[in-house]
Amino acid sequence: MGGGAGIPTAAAVPGATAPEPDIGLAERLFERLRRQTADGRGVTRAAFGEGEQCAHDLVAAEGEAAGLRKHVDAGGNLYLTLPGHGATGRTILLGSHLDSVPMGGNYDGAAGVFAGLAIAAAWSRAGCSLADDLAVLALRAEESNWFPFSYIGSRMALGLLPPEALELARSDTGSSLAEHMRDLGLRPQEVAAGVPQIRPETIRAYVELHIEQGPVLIEADRPVALVDGIRGSFRYRQMRVLGEYAHSGAVPRAYRHDAVVAAADLVTRLHREWLRLEAEGRDLTLTFGQFYTDPAQHAFSKIAGEVSLSLDIRSHEAKTLETARALAHRHVDEVAAEHGVRIDTGPPTGSTPALMDRTLIQTFLTAKDALGLERFVMPSGAGHDAATFAGAGVPSLMLFVRNRNGSHNPDEAMEMDDFAAATRLLAEGVARIA
Ligand SMILES: [Zn+2]
């Protein structure tokens, strides 16, 4: 930052003279957005619907009032740009999404956009700029509950949305994504043609601030973390262990094909593998979120003939994900053989892990040092738009802000002091991107 004629050298000594982000602006926006998208219990901002549009309008108005250049792309993503003084042809993006799940919390997504705006607006008003363009990016449709597809907005921005996704129906209205886009005056045909709205090679960095959706920062007593990777997944969403229903008193153990015992054995075997891999320092989560017998057929006096269960494995390390996948296969086969049951895993689904940019991590670690914040790096267990940018070869990074009570619920609780600390770190880090 700095160096151009007539432009204050805001970050010649990074952090020392850069204008403070306008935290008050973000705070006012959080309140207005909460009021305008309240649903009685939490907030609801349907993708390509009323709540999300309301958020986009709020952010656009504030950005323009601060002198930022507004642009809406074919897919409805909003860019508010502080032009750079270096004519580099490159842009640093500070982005996140503005949709929410139904009855969601106020901060998931919005925090990243408001943090970007707090920085760009303050710098614009102070007459500062970076060599590169700095754009606040409000993305559409990150939450996959509205349309059964992830990262719609960021994929549209990069020309990566498969055209068939435009025919997906929104869960509440039944209307297609393309129809909802047309209602908002957007251009689904351009999205279908795969036209990139911003070319990856012109993006210097994509940095996304987001609330943490788990308890790690609360437990560690840290306000903000850098994210080193976004976990990918391997899943059997609809697994079935098939044994044989039989009388609980009449069939000796040797003759049983007990689906519950087999399924439980599979759970404990894989849990032990998790403990072992964790002890080796590998990143992994392993969850059996669904596990049930058939209420139409089960009974206390019957050996269960069927158990339905799901398996969700995540890691930000591709190698660990592959190891865990192979272990799941092996134990499925062994359990089936030992317990005399059949295991139908159903089709596997999954996503690729995304690594955050090492150079950006180093830059932001140094920024943390300069601000007197302790170094803290962690993976993201949930998916984020940063994964789309990283996958497209854009140097990407995420910052997590401490947040109580998880997310995707009305009880998300981010302290404004933590948000301010994270936003200052974002500003300091961005000013240091070479
Ligand atoms: Zn989010």
XYZ file of N, CA and C and ligand atoms in Angstrom, residues 97 108-109 142-143 210 213 384, ligand 1:
25
model
N -20.621 -14.634 1.907
C -21.977 -14.721 1.349
C -22.988 -13.981 2.208
N -23.303 -15.534 10.174
C -22.758 -16.496 9.213
C -22.821 -15.878 7.814
N -21.674 -15.578 7.252
C -21.614 -14.962 5.923
C -21.506 -13.452 6.007
N -24.608 -19.388 -0.882
C -23.574 -20.311 -0.404
C -24.203 -21.490 0.325
N -25.295 -21.238 1.037
C -25.936 -22.302 1.825
C -26.672 -23.259 0.876
N -14.899 -15.203 8.472
C -16.141 -15.950 8.732
C -16.186 -16.298 10.214
N -17.627 -22.054 13.263
C -18.915 -22.720 13.457
C -18.827 -23.858 14.463
N -16.693 -23.633 2.506
C -16.859 -22.191 2.305
C -16.504 -21.846 0.864
Zn -21.203 -19.269 5.924
